[in-house]
C-alpha cells in the first residue's frame, strides 16, 4: 500500500469517534478450540442480534508500547512473508496475507478460517512477518491479532486485488490493478456537526475455497456504539471485480443519518473546480463525479467539487437502480502523475438488490487542502429511521473497474465540465456572469450534425440563464453545451440542470451542478 493511501486510511480513522473492539473476537477464540466451532450465516446473524441487545463494550486491550510508538518508516518495514500466505499450499486460486498492527491501526481484528462448516481461529503468528530492523517486535503475544487482510488471486499472486483495513473500510481493483477509492460497511452521522461514528469489522470468517473455486466468501461482524451487523461478501475477481454484499443490521440506538453502501473518495482539483489548483499537476482526484440511475430511469451525472465549506447534497429517490463514484477521465495528460496514476483509478458502482424503498443518495463534499484526505462520501440514506430491537437486511453488488455496468449506451454521457468568466469575447462586460461548458459524448451524438436540431435544455434554481448553445465537438465525436448564469444577490448555492435533446427525445444523461456565487462586492467582470 502506498504512503498516500495508508495515510488517508489513518487520517479517516483519527477524525472520527473512538474505534473499539467489543471483546467479541477474544470470546469467540476461547470457544472455538482446535476442534472448531460450528459456523453459518444464520449463526452470525443471531450472534450480531444478541450482541446488539448488550451495552457496547469499548476495548480494554491496548497494544504493546513497542507497536504504539512505531513511526511511518518503522511500520513500512514490517512485511508479511508471501511464503506464509493462507492457502498457499492448497492448490487454491486465492491466497490471503495479513496486515500488522501499529501506526494508525491500533485495534486488533480477529480471524477464523471456515472449513466444512467449522470455524478455526487463525491466531497472530510473529514468524509470518519480516520485521526489518524492528528487532524489538520479534516477541509479540499470539493473542495480538491482525489489523486486516488482503486478497491475492492466481492471475498474479504478487499483487493484491482487494483489501480490508481500518474500521469497516475495504477496497479493490479492476483491470488496471490500481487502488483508488474505498467502500465501507456502514456510515453513521456523516456530514453532521457532531463527530462521525465509524463502525468496525471486529472479526472475519474466511471460507476456505475449494480447488477450482473462482470466488471467495468472507463473513464479518460489525460493531459500534450504535449498531451491530452480520456481513457476507462474495468476491469475484475479473476485469471488473464484483462483490455481492449481504448484511443484516441490528441498531442499538435509533439511526437517522446513516449510510448504506457508503463510498469514500478524494477530489482536490479538476477541470471544473480550480480552487485548490496550486500543484504542478493539472488534476488531482480519485473520482470526478457521482452517477445515479434513479428509480424512474433518469441518468444523472454530478461533477465533484472541493468546496470552501462542507456541502451535503440530497438526491431523493424511490427504489434506486444504482449509483457510484466514477473516474471517467482516463487521459494521463490531464493528470501527469506517473507515481499514483490517477487515470487508472477504478470507479465503483452500487447495484441495489431487494427493496430499498424511499430515501436519498447523499453526497458529502468536504474541503481539503491536499490529496491525503478522502473528502468525498456518497451513500444511500433510507427515509425511515431504523429502530433498536429490529433487524434490517440489505443487499447490493459492488462493481470495481473502469467500465461500469448498467450504463445506457443509447445516451450521451458527460465527459468534461468547465467553468469560467461569462460574457461575449470581444465585447465589454457590464455585469457579472459565470460560463459553464459541458461536453457530452457517446450514444447517438456522433450521428448528429449542427443542422440536426440538437438543443441544450438548461434550468437554474435562481438567477438568469443566457447565451445557451449546443454545437458539435468533433474532437470527442460529441457535443458541447454552453450557457451563462447571472446570479442574484443571494450567495447560497444555485442548483443547475442541463441535458441535450432533439425534439421530445433526450439524447444525454442529466448534468447537475451546484454553484455558489461570490458575494456581490467580490463579483468582478
Short mmCIF file of C-alpha atoms in Angstrom, two decimals:
data_model
loop_
_atom_site.label_atom_id
_atom_site.label_comp_id
_atom_site.label_asym_id
_atom_site.label_seq_id
_atom_site.Cartn_x
_atom_site.Cartn_y
_atom_site.Cartn_z
CA UNK A 1 0.00 0.00 0.00
CA UNK A 2 1.45 3.38 -0.95
CA UNK A 3 2.08 6.05 1.66
CA UNK A 4 -0.71 8.34 0.46
CA UNK A 5 -3.29 5.55 0.64
CA UNK A 6 -2.18 4.39 4.09
CA UNK A 7 -2.11 7.96 5.36
CA UNK A 8 -5.66 8.53 4.14
CA UNK A 9 -6.88 5.44 5.98
CA UNK A 10 -5.21 6.59 9.17
CA UNK A 11 -6.48 10.17 8.96
CA UNK A 12 -10.01 8.96 8.32
CA UNK A 13 -9.90 6.86 11.45
CA UNK A 14 -8.36 9.59 13.56
CA UNK A 15 -11.07 12.05 12.53
CA UNK A 16 -13.95 10.05 13.95
CA UNK A 17 -15.25 8.77 17.23
CA UNK A 18 -13.03 6.28 19.13
CA UNK A 19 -12.91 2.93 17.41
CA UNK A 20 -13.43 -0.02 19.65
CA UNK A 21 -13.31 -3.79 19.87
CA UNK A 22 -16.16 -5.27 21.82
CA UNK A 23 -14.14 -8.19 23.11
CA UNK A 24 -16.09 -10.44 20.76
CA UNK A 25 -13.02 -11.69 18.95
CA UNK A 26 -11.37 -12.99 22.11
CA UNK A 27 -14.59 -14.55 23.36
CA UNK A 28 -15.06 -16.43 20.11
CA UNK A 29 -11.45 -17.54 20.10
CA UNK A 30 -11.88 -19.13 23.52
CA UNK A 31 -14.95 -21.03 22.33
CA UNK A 32 -13.62 -22.31 19.02
CA UNK A 33 -10.89 -24.60 20.22
CA UNK A 34 -8.80 -26.80 17.98
CA UNK A 35 -11.89 -28.84 17.05
CA UNK A 36 -13.54 -25.73 15.63
CA UNK A 37 -16.90 -24.10 16.24
CA UNK A 38 -19.98 -24.63 14.07
CA UNK A 39 -20.40 -21.58 11.82
CA UNK A 40 -23.08 -20.42 9.41
CA UNK A 41 -24.56 -17.18 8.13
CA UNK A 42 -27.56 -17.76 10.35
CA UNK A 43 -25.33 -18.23 13.40
CA UNK A 44 -23.53 -14.95 12.67
CA UNK A 45 -26.83 -13.08 12.34
CA UNK A 46 -28.03 -14.44 15.68
CA UNK A 47 -24.71 -13.57 17.25
CA UNK A 48 -24.94 -9.99 15.98
CA UNK A 49 -28.54 -9.75 17.22
CA UNK A 50 -27.52 -10.92 20.71
CA UNK A 51 -24.61 -8.50 20.78
CA UNK A 52 -26.88 -5.58 19.89
CA UNK A 53 -29.01 -6.34 22.95
CA UNK A 54 -25.98 -5.75 25.18
CA UNK A 55 -24.29 -2.45 26.04
CA UNK A 56 -21.40 -1.60 23.79
CA UNK A 57 -18.04 -2.61 25.24
CA UNK A 58 -15.06 -0.43 24.49
CA UNK A 59 -11.68 -2.12 24.08
CA UNK A 60 -9.60 -2.93 27.11
CA UNK A 61 -6.57 -4.33 25.32
CA UNK A 62 -4.07 -1.63 24.34
CA UNK A 63 -1.24 -2.59 22.04
CA UNK A 64 2.23 -3.20 23.45
CA UNK A 65 4.20 0.07 23.71
CA UNK A 66 6.61 -1.14 21.02
CA UNK A 67 3.73 -1.11 18.49
CA UNK A 68 2.08 2.08 19.69
CA UNK A 69 5.26 4.08 19.13
CA UNK A 70 6.03 2.98 15.55
CA UNK A 71 6.72 5.77 13.10
CA UNK A 72 6.00 5.63 9.37
CA UNK A 73 9.29 4.09 8.30
CA UNK A 74 9.26 1.51 11.07
CA UNK A 75 5.74 0.39 10.20
CA UNK A 76 6.56 0.23 6.50
CA UNK A 77 9.50 -2.05 7.29
CA UNK A 78 7.10 -4.76 8.54
CA UNK A 79 6.25 -7.07 5.65
CA UNK A 80 4.07 -10.16 5.54
CA UNK A 81 6.07 -13.08 4.17
CA UNK A 82 4.47 -14.36 0.94
CA UNK A 83 5.57 -17.92 1.74
CA UNK A 84 3.29 -17.75 4.81
CA UNK A 85 0.16 -16.75 2.87
CA UNK A 86 -3.03 -18.53 3.86
CA UNK A 87 -3.91 -21.32 1.34
CA UNK A 88 -0.54 -21.01 -0.39
CA UNK A 89 -0.05 -24.78 -0.39
CA UNK A 90 -3.64 -25.85 -1.08
CA UNK A 91 -3.90 -25.61 -4.88
CA UNK A 92 -6.19 -22.61 -4.40
CA UNK A 93 -6.85 -19.72 -6.78
CA UNK A 94 -6.73 -17.43 -3.73
CA UNK A 95 -4.10 -16.55 -1.13
CA UNK A 96 -4.51 -14.20 1.83
CA UNK A 97 -1.93 -12.06 3.59
CA UNK A 98 -2.44 -10.10 6.80
CA UNK A 99 -1.66 -6.53 7.83
CA UNK A 100 0.26 -5.95 11.04
CA UNK A 101 -0.98 -3.75 13.86
CA UNK A 102 0.72 -0.42 14.54
CA UNK A 103 0.88 3.20 13.37
CA UNK A 104 -2.73 4.21 12.53
CA UNK A 105 -4.13 0.72 13.09
CA UNK A 106 -4.33 0.23 16.84
CA UNK A 107 -7.36 -2.04 17.25
CA UNK A 108 -6.92 -5.79 16.69
CA UNK A 109 -9.08 -7.72 14.27
CA UNK A 110 -9.56 -11.45 14.78
CA UNK A 111 -9.79 -14.11 12.08
CA UNK A 112 -11.24 -17.57 11.65
CA UNK A 113 -10.96 -20.00 8.77
CA UNK A 114 -14.18 -21.85 7.96
CA UNK A 115 -13.72 -25.42 6.74
CA UNK A 116 -16.69 -27.79 6.27
CA UNK A 117 -18.91 -25.60 8.43
CA UNK A 118 -16.43 -25.32 11.32
CA UNK A 119 -14.57 -22.12 12.27
CA UNK A 120 -10.94 -22.43 13.36
CA UNK A 121 -9.10 -19.49 14.85
CA UNK A 122 -6.19 -18.01 12.89
CA UNK A 123 -4.00 -16.63 15.69
CA UNK A 124 -1.38 -13.97 15.14
CA UNK A 125 1.97 -15.53 14.28
CA UNK A 126 5.04 -13.31 14.53
CA UNK A 127 7.09 -15.68 12.34
CA UNK A 128 4.80 -14.81 9.41
CA UNK A 129 6.29 -11.29 9.25
CA UNK A 130 9.61 -9.84 8.24
CA UNK A 131 10.20 -7.02 10.73
CA UNK A 132 13.19 -5.45 9.01
CA UNK A 133 15.21 -3.52 11.58
CA UNK A 134 12.43 -3.60 14.21
CA UNK A 135 14.24 -6.08 16.44
CA UNK A 136 12.04 -5.22 19.44
CA UNK A 137 8.94 -6.64 17.70
CA UNK A 138 10.01 -10.26 17.47
CA UNK A 139 8.46 -11.33 20.79
CA UNK A 140 4.79 -10.35 20.49
CA UNK A 141 1.96 -12.44 22.02
CA UNK A 142 -0.07 -14.88 19.91
CA UNK A 143 -3.22 -13.16 21.20
CA UNK A 144 -2.26 -9.93 19.44
CA UNK A 145 -4.47 -10.20 16.35
CA UNK A 146 -4.05 -8.51 12.99
CA UNK A 147 -5.03 -5.13 11.52
CA UNK A 148 -6.69 -6.51 8.37
CA UNK A 149 -6.06 -8.64 5.32
CA UNK A 150 -5.58 -8.54 1.58
CA UNK A 151 -6.63 -10.93 -1.15
CA UNK A 152 -4.33 -12.30 -3.88
CA UNK A 153 -5.55 -14.14 -6.98
CA UNK A 154 -3.80 -16.74 -9.12
CA UNK A 155 -3.50 -14.47 -12.16
CA UNK A 156 -0.68 -12.69 -10.28
CA UNK A 157 -0.05 -13.71 -6.68
CA UNK A 158 2.50 -10.91 -6.27
CA UNK A 159 -0.22 -8.21 -6.32
CA UNK A 160 -3.35 -8.00 -4.20
CA UNK A 161 -6.78 -7.42 -5.70
CA UNK A 162 -8.76 -6.46 -2.56
CA UNK A 163 -8.02 -5.40 0.99
CA UNK A 164 -9.94 -4.86 4.23
CA UNK A 165 -8.14 -2.47 6.56
CA UNK A 166 -9.26 0.11 9.11
CA UNK A 167 -12.72 0.35 10.72
CA UNK A 168 -15.12 -1.05 8.08
CA UNK A 169 -13.09 0.22 5.10
CA UNK A 170 -12.27 -2.02 2.16
CA UNK A 171 -11.19 -1.52 -1.43
CA UNK A 172 -10.50 -3.44 -4.62
CA UNK A 173 -9.02 -3.07 -8.09
CA UNK A 174 -10.21 -3.62 -11.62
CA UNK A 175 -8.32 -4.36 -14.79
CA UNK A 176 -5.77 -1.58 -14.20
CA UNK A 177 -4.73 -3.16 -10.87
CA UNK A 178 -4.63 0.32 -9.31
CA UNK A 179 -6.25 1.09 -5.97
CA UNK A 180 -8.25 4.28 -5.58
CA UNK A 181 -11.47 4.98 -3.72
CA UNK A 182 -12.79 2.84 -0.87
CA UNK A 183 -16.06 1.40 0.35
CA UNK A 184 -17.28 0.96 3.92
CA UNK A 185 -19.62 -1.37 5.69
CA UNK A 186 -21.73 1.46 7.14
CA UNK A 187 -21.59 5.24 7.66
CA UNK A 188 -23.12 6.95 10.70
CA UNK A 189 -23.53 10.72 11.23
CA UNK A 190 -21.51 11.59 8.12
CA UNK A 191 -21.59 15.29 7.28
CA UNK A 192 -23.18 16.36 10.57
CA UNK A 193 -21.79 18.85 13.10
CA UNK A 194 -21.39 16.03 15.63
CA UNK A 195 -18.49 13.56 15.43
CA UNK A 196 -18.89 10.84 12.85
CA UNK A 197 -19.11 7.28 14.17
CA UNK A 198 -17.00 4.65 12.45
CA UNK A 199 -18.32 1.09 12.98
CA UNK A 200 -15.64 -1.60 12.84
CA UNK A 201 -15.33 -5.04 11.39
CA UNK A 202 -14.05 -6.70 14.55
CA UNK A 203 -13.95 -10.32 13.36
CA UNK A 204 -13.73 -12.07 9.99
CA UNK A 205 -14.60 -15.63 8.98
CA UNK A 206 -12.82 -16.71 5.78
CA UNK A 207 -14.33 -19.64 3.90
CA UNK A 208 -11.57 -21.86 2.56
CA UNK A 209 -12.07 -22.06 -1.23
CA UNK A 210 -12.06 -25.45 -2.87
CA UNK A 211 -9.87 -26.43 -5.79
CA UNK A 212 -11.27 -24.71 -8.87
CA UNK A 213 -13.29 -22.12 -6.92
CA UNK A 214 -13.01 -18.70 -8.58
CA UNK A 215 -14.93 -16.74 -5.95
CA UNK A 216 -14.11 -16.08 -2.31
CA UNK A 217 -16.64 -15.80 0.53
CA UNK A 218 -15.84 -13.63 3.56
CA UNK A 219 -18.06 -13.05 6.60
CA UNK A 220 -17.63 -10.15 9.02
CA UNK A 221 -19.05 -8.96 12.33
CA UNK A 222 -19.60 -5.20 12.54
CA UNK A 223 -19.83 -3.44 15.89
CA UNK A 224 -20.10 0.13 17.17
CA UNK A 225 -21.87 2.08 19.94
CA UNK A 226 -24.95 2.44 17.70
CA UNK A 227 -25.25 -0.80 15.74
CA UNK A 228 -24.07 -4.35 15.13
CA UNK A 229 -24.19 -6.22 11.85
CA UNK A 230 -23.58 -9.55 10.14
CA UNK A 231 -21.98 -9.21 6.69
CA UNK A 232 -21.30 -11.65 3.88
CA UNK A 233 -19.07 -10.75 0.91
CA UNK A 234 -18.71 -12.94 -2.17
CA UNK A 235 -15.74 -11.66 -4.17
CA UNK A 236 -15.50 -12.38 -7.90
CA UNK A 237 -12.17 -11.29 -9.47
CA UNK A 238 -12.13 -10.10 -13.06
CA UNK A 239 -11.50 -7.11 -15.32
CA UNK A 240 -14.37 -5.67 -13.28
CA UNK A 241 -14.10 -7.13 -9.78
CA UNK A 242 -17.51 -7.58 -8.16
CA UNK A 243 -18.56 -8.10 -4.58
CA UNK A 244 -22.01 -9.36 -3.66
CA UNK A 245 -22.80 -7.95 -0.24
CA UNK A 246 -25.50 -9.22 2.10
CA UNK A 247 -25.88 -7.70 5.54
CA UNK A 248 -28.33 -7.71 8.42
CA UNK A 249 -28.04 -4.76 10.80
CA UNK A 250 -29.27 -4.51 14.39
CA UNK A 251 -29.39 -0.96 15.83
CA UNK A 252 -28.53 -0.36 19.47
CA UNK A 253 -29.80 3.21 19.08
CA UNK A 254 -32.20 4.88 16.68
CA UNK A 255 -30.41 5.56 13.40
CA UNK A 256 -31.45 8.61 11.38
CA UNK A 257 -28.44 9.90 9.43
CA UNK A 258 -26.79 6.68 8.35
CA UNK A 259 -25.43 5.48 5.05
CA UNK A 260 -25.84 2.16 3.29
CA UNK A 261 -23.20 1.11 0.75
CA UNK A 262 -21.03 4.14 1.58
CA UNK A 263 -18.29 5.08 -0.89
CA UNK A 264 -15.33 7.25 0.07
CA UNK A 265 -13.07 9.06 -2.40
CA UNK A 266 -10.87 12.11 -2.95
CA UNK A 267 -11.26 15.20 -5.12
CA UNK A 268 -8.77 18.05 -4.75
CA UNK A 269 -8.84 19.79 -8.10
CA UNK A 270 -10.10 19.20 -11.64
CA UNK A 271 -11.23 20.97 -14.77
CA UNK A 272 -14.46 22.23 -13.18
CA UNK A 273 -13.04 23.24 -9.78
CA UNK A 274 -9.70 25.08 -9.69
CA UNK A 275 -9.99 26.38 -6.12
CA UNK A 276 -7.03 24.28 -4.93
CA UNK A 277 -5.16 24.23 -8.24
CA UNK A 278 -1.84 25.06 -6.55
CA UNK A 279 0.04 21.96 -7.74
CA UNK A 280 2.08 21.40 -10.91
CA UNK A 281 -0.29 18.57 -11.87
CA UNK A 282 -3.39 19.71 -13.80
CA UNK A 283 -5.88 17.47 -11.96
CA UNK A 284 -5.77 15.50 -8.71
CA UNK A 285 -8.67 13.18 -7.92
CA UNK A 286 -9.60 9.53 -7.41
CA UNK A 287 -13.11 10.19 -8.77
CA UNK A 288 -14.55 13.02 -10.84
CA UNK A 289 -18.30 12.56 -10.47
CA UNK A 290 -21.31 10.95 -8.84
CA UNK A 291 -23.51 8.95 -11.22
CA UNK A 292 -27.07 7.96 -10.32
CA UNK A 293 -29.60 5.76 -12.12
CA UNK A 294 -32.86 6.73 -10.49
CA UNK A 295 -35.87 4.54 -9.83
CA UNK A 296 -37.78 6.24 -12.66
CA UNK A 297 -34.96 5.59 -15.11
CA UNK A 298 -33.26 9.00 -15.28
CA UNK A 299 -29.46 9.05 -15.58
CA UNK A 300 -27.75 11.77 -13.55
CA UNK A 301 -24.17 12.99 -13.52
CA UNK A 302 -22.98 15.32 -10.78
CA UNK A 303 -19.36 16.55 -11.11
CA UNK A 304 -17.47 16.57 -7.81
CA UNK A 305 -16.05 19.72 -6.22
CA UNK A 306 -13.67 20.71 -3.46
CA UNK A 307 -15.91 23.28 -1.74
CA UNK A 308 -14.91 26.13 0.54
CA UNK A 309 -17.15 24.69 3.25
CA UNK A 310 -18.71 21.30 3.86
CA UNK A 311 -21.57 20.64 1.43
CA UNK A 312 -24.26 17.97 1.65
CA UNK A 313 -26.47 17.23 -1.38
CA UNK A 314 -29.61 15.06 -1.32
CA UNK A 315 -30.91 13.23 -4.40
CA UNK A 316 -34.31 11.97 -3.28
CA UNK A 317 -35.40 8.73 -4.92
CA UNK A 318 -37.51 5.60 -4.64
CA UNK A 319 -36.05 2.17 -5.40
CA UNK A 320 -32.80 3.47 -6.92
CA UNK A 321 -31.37 1.32 -9.68
CA UNK A 322 -27.77 2.23 -8.97
CA UNK A 323 -25.25 4.90 -8.03
CA UNK A 324 -21.49 5.25 -7.91
CA UNK A 325 -18.42 7.42 -7.72
CA UNK A 326 -16.73 7.23 -11.10
CA UNK A 327 -13.39 8.21 -12.62
CA UNK A 328 -14.40 8.98 -16.20
CA UNK A 329 -11.32 10.94 -17.22
CA UNK A 330 -8.79 8.30 -18.37
CA UNK A 331 -6.29 10.59 -20.10
CA UNK A 332 -2.82 10.63 -18.48
CA UNK A 333 -2.11 14.08 -19.89
CA UNK A 334 -4.86 15.51 -17.68
CA UNK A 335 -3.06 14.30 -14.52
CA UNK A 336 0.66 14.00 -15.38
CA UNK A 337 1.23 11.82 -12.31
CA UNK A 338 3.45 8.85 -13.07
CA UNK A 339 3.59 7.80 -9.42
CA UNK A 340 -0.03 7.13 -8.42
CA UNK A 341 -1.65 7.07 -11.90
CA UNK A 342 -4.95 8.79 -11.24
CA UNK A 343 -6.16 7.99 -14.76
CA UNK A 344 -6.11 4.30 -13.79
CA UNK A 345 -8.10 4.63 -10.58
CA UNK A 346 -11.17 2.35 -10.51
CA UNK A 347 -14.74 3.55 -10.48
CA UNK A 348 -17.16 1.94 -8.03
CA UNK A 349 -20.83 1.24 -8.80
CA UNK A 350 -23.54 0.11 -6.38
CA UNK A 351 -26.37 -2.05 -7.73
CA UNK A 352 -29.14 -2.35 -5.08
CA UNK A 353 -30.76 -5.72 -4.59
CA UNK A 354 -34.13 -6.19 -2.97
CA UNK A 355 -36.38 -3.44 -1.64
CA UNK A 356 -34.54 -0.21 -0.84
CA UNK A 357 -37.73 1.86 -0.63
CA UNK A 358 -37.69 5.63 -0.21
CA UNK A 359 -34.65 7.66 0.66
CA UNK A 360 -31.89 9.67 -0.92
CA UNK A 361 -28.47 9.26 -2.41
CA UNK A 362 -26.42 11.66 -0.32
CA UNK A 363 -23.20 13.32 -1.43
CA UNK A 364 -20.91 14.87 1.18
CA UNK A 365 -18.11 17.11 -0.11
CA UNK A 366 -15.54 18.28 2.45
CA UNK A 367 -12.90 20.96 1.87
CA UNK A 368 -9.41 19.55 1.53
CA UNK A 369 -6.00 21.14 1.15
CA UNK A 370 -4.30 18.16 -0.43
CA UNK A 371 -4.72 14.63 -1.74
CA UNK A 372 -4.01 12.82 1.55
CA UNK A 373 -7.59 13.34 2.72
CA UNK A 374 -10.58 11.39 1.45
CA UNK A 375 -13.05 14.26 1.29
CA UNK A 376 -15.91 12.77 -0.77
CA UNK A 377 -18.58 10.41 0.60
CA UNK A 378 -21.66 9.04 -1.17
CA UNK A 379 -24.25 6.67 0.29
CA UNK A 380 -27.92 5.73 0.42
CA UNK A 381 -29.85 7.15 3.38
CA UNK A 382 -33.26 5.47 3.92
CA UNK A 383 -36.13 7.86 4.59
CA UNK A 384 -37.34 5.99 7.66
CA UNK A 385 -35.23 5.78 10.80
CA UNK A 386 -34.04 2.38 11.94
CA UNK A 387 -35.09 1.41 15.47
CA UNK A 388 -33.42 -0.68 18.18
CA UNK A 389 -34.74 -4.20 18.57
CA UNK A 390 -35.38 -4.61 14.83
CA UNK A 391 -33.42 -6.46 12.14
CA UNK A 392 -32.73 -4.73 8.83
CA UNK A 393 -31.49 -6.85 5.92
CA UNK A 394 -29.80 -5.17 2.97
CA UNK A 395 -28.22 -6.46 -0.23
CA UNK A 396 -26.24 -4.92 -3.09
CA UNK A 397 -23.49 -5.60 -5.60
CA UNK A 398 -20.30 -3.54 -5.79
CA UNK A 399 -18.51 -3.32 -9.13
CA UNK A 400 -14.90 -2.05 -9.20
CA UNK A 401 -13.26 -1.21 -12.54
CA UNK A 402 -13.02 1.15 -15.47
CA UNK A 403 -16.24 0.27 -17.33
CA UNK A 404 -19.33 0.31 -15.18
CA UNK A 405 -22.37 -1.97 -15.58
CA UNK A 406 -25.94 -0.81 -16.11
CA UNK A 407 -24.91 2.16 -18.25
CA UNK A 408 -27.18 3.11 -21.15
CA UNK A 409 -25.22 3.03 -24.45
CA UNK A 410 -28.03 4.97 -26.16
CA UNK A 411 -27.43 8.09 -24.06
CA UNK A 412 -24.57 10.52 -24.32
CA UNK A 413 -22.53 10.91 -21.13
CA UNK A 414 -20.84 13.95 -19.61
CA UNK A 415 -17.11 13.74 -20.26
CA UNK A 416 -15.99 17.19 -19.08
CA UNK A 417 -17.28 20.18 -17.14
CA UNK A 418 -15.53 23.55 -17.26
CA UNK A 419 -16.39 26.94 -15.79
CA UNK A 420 -15.05 30.45 -16.16
CA UNK A 421 -15.97 34.06 -16.71
CA UNK A 422 -19.12 34.66 -18.73
CA UNK A 423 -19.91 37.15 -21.47
CA UNK A 424 -19.14 37.50 -25.17
CA UNK A 425 -15.49 37.55 -26.19
CA UNK A 426 -14.52 40.91 -27.71
CA UNK A 427 -17.42 42.76 -26.15
CA UNK A 428 -17.13 44.77 -22.91
CA UNK A 429 -18.71 43.06 -19.86
CA UNK A 430 -21.14 45.24 -17.93
CA UNK A 431 -22.34 42.70 -15.36
CA UNK A 432 -21.13 39.56 -13.61
CA UNK A 433 -21.90 36.15 -15.12
CA UNK A 434 -20.45 32.66 -14.95
CA UNK A 435 -19.86 30.50 -18.04
CA UNK A 436 -20.45 26.72 -17.97
CA UNK A 437 -19.21 24.45 -20.76
CA UNK A 438 -20.31 20.80 -20.60
CA UNK A 439 -19.08 18.19 -23.08
CA UNK A 440 -21.20 15.13 -23.94
CA UNK A 441 -20.07 12.07 -25.92
CA UNK A 442 -21.46 8.65 -26.75
CA UNK A 443 -24.92 7.42 -27.61
CA UNK A 444 -26.18 8.78 -30.91
CA UNK A 445 -24.40 12.14 -30.64
CA UNK A 446 -21.74 11.16 -33.18
CA UNK A 447 -24.54 10.80 -35.76
CA UNK A 448 -25.75 14.38 -35.29
CA UNK A 449 -24.52 17.49 -37.06
CA UNK A 450 -25.17 21.15 -36.36
CA UNK A 451 -28.33 21.04 -38.51
CA UNK A 452 -29.93 18.12 -36.61
CA UNK A 453 -31.77 20.39 -34.18
CA UNK A 454 -29.92 19.35 -31.00
CA UNK A 455 -30.71 21.79 -28.22
CA UNK A 456 -29.48 22.28 -24.67
CA UNK A 457 -32.21 22.33 -22.02
CA UNK A 458 -30.97 24.37 -19.04
CA UNK A 459 -32.65 25.35 -15.79
CA UNK A 460 -31.45 27.10 -12.63
CA UNK A 461 -32.99 27.26 -9.18
CA UNK A 462 -32.21 31.00 -9.09
CA UNK A 463 -30.74 33.68 -11.29
CA UNK A 464 -30.96 34.14 -15.04
CA UNK A 465 -29.65 31.81 -17.75
CA UNK A 466 -28.50 33.27 -21.07
CA UNK A 467 -26.35 32.53 -24.13
CA UNK A 468 -27.42 28.89 -24.32
CA UNK A 469 -25.89 26.87 -27.14
CA UNK A 470 -25.18 23.29 -28.23
CA UNK A 471 -22.83 22.53 -31.09
CA UNK A 472 -20.86 19.51 -32.37
CA UNK A 473 -17.42 18.93 -30.88
CA UNK A 474 -15.65 16.72 -33.41
CA UNK A 475 -12.62 16.13 -31.17
CA UNK A 476 -14.77 13.87 -28.98
CA UNK A 477 -17.43 12.86 -31.53
CA UNK A 478 -19.93 14.60 -29.31
CA UNK A 479 -21.45 17.96 -28.44
CA UNK A 480 -20.50 20.91 -26.26
CA UNK A 481 -23.29 22.73 -24.44
CA UNK A 482 -22.61 26.20 -23.06
CA UNK A 483 -24.56 28.77 -21.10
CA UNK A 484 -24.03 31.73 -18.81
CA UNK A 485 -25.57 32.15 -15.37
CA UNK A 486 -26.29 35.60 -13.94
CA UNK A 487 -26.77 35.02 -10.19
CA UNK A 488 -28.94 37.20 -8.00
CA UNK A 489 -27.52 38.86 -4.88
CA UNK A 490 -28.04 35.77 -2.72
CA UNK A 491 -24.82 33.84 -2.00
CA UNK A 492 -26.42 30.49 -1.20
CA UNK A 493 -25.85 27.62 -3.67
CA UNK A 494 -27.67 27.59 -7.01
CA UNK A 495 -28.73 24.25 -8.46
CA UNK A 496 -28.18 23.88 -12.21
CA UNK A 497 -29.62 21.25 -14.56
CA UNK A 498 -28.78 20.50 -18.19
CA UNK A 499 -29.35 17.86 -20.85
CA UNK A 500 -29.42 17.64 -24.64
CA UNK A 501 -32.48 16.70 -26.66
CA UNK A 502 -33.77 16.55 -30.21
CA UNK A 503 -37.48 17.20 -30.32
CA UNK A 504 -39.03 15.25 -27.43
CA UNK A 505 -36.14 12.73 -27.29
CA UNK A 506 -33.47 13.06 -24.59
CA UNK A 507 -30.05 12.38 -26.10
CA UNK A 508 -27.96 12.51 -22.92
CA UNK A 509 -27.90 11.90 -19.23
CA UNK A 510 -28.78 14.85 -16.99
CA UNK A 511 -25.95 17.06 -15.76
CA UNK A 512 -26.47 18.53 -12.30
CA UNK A 513 -24.26 21.11 -10.66
CA UNK A 514 -24.25 23.23 -7.53
CA UNK A 515 -22.71 26.67 -7.98
CA UNK A 516 -22.05 29.00 -5.05
CA UNK A 517 -21.78 32.62 -6.29
CA UNK A 518 -19.35 35.03 -4.62
CA UNK A 519 -20.67 37.95 -2.57
CA UNK A 520 -21.87 40.86 -4.73
CA UNK A 521 -18.91 43.04 -3.68
CA UNK A 522 -16.47 40.35 -4.90
CA UNK A 523 -18.01 39.93 -8.36
CA UNK A 524 -15.60 41.38 -10.85
CA UNK A 525 -16.25 41.48 -14.60
#
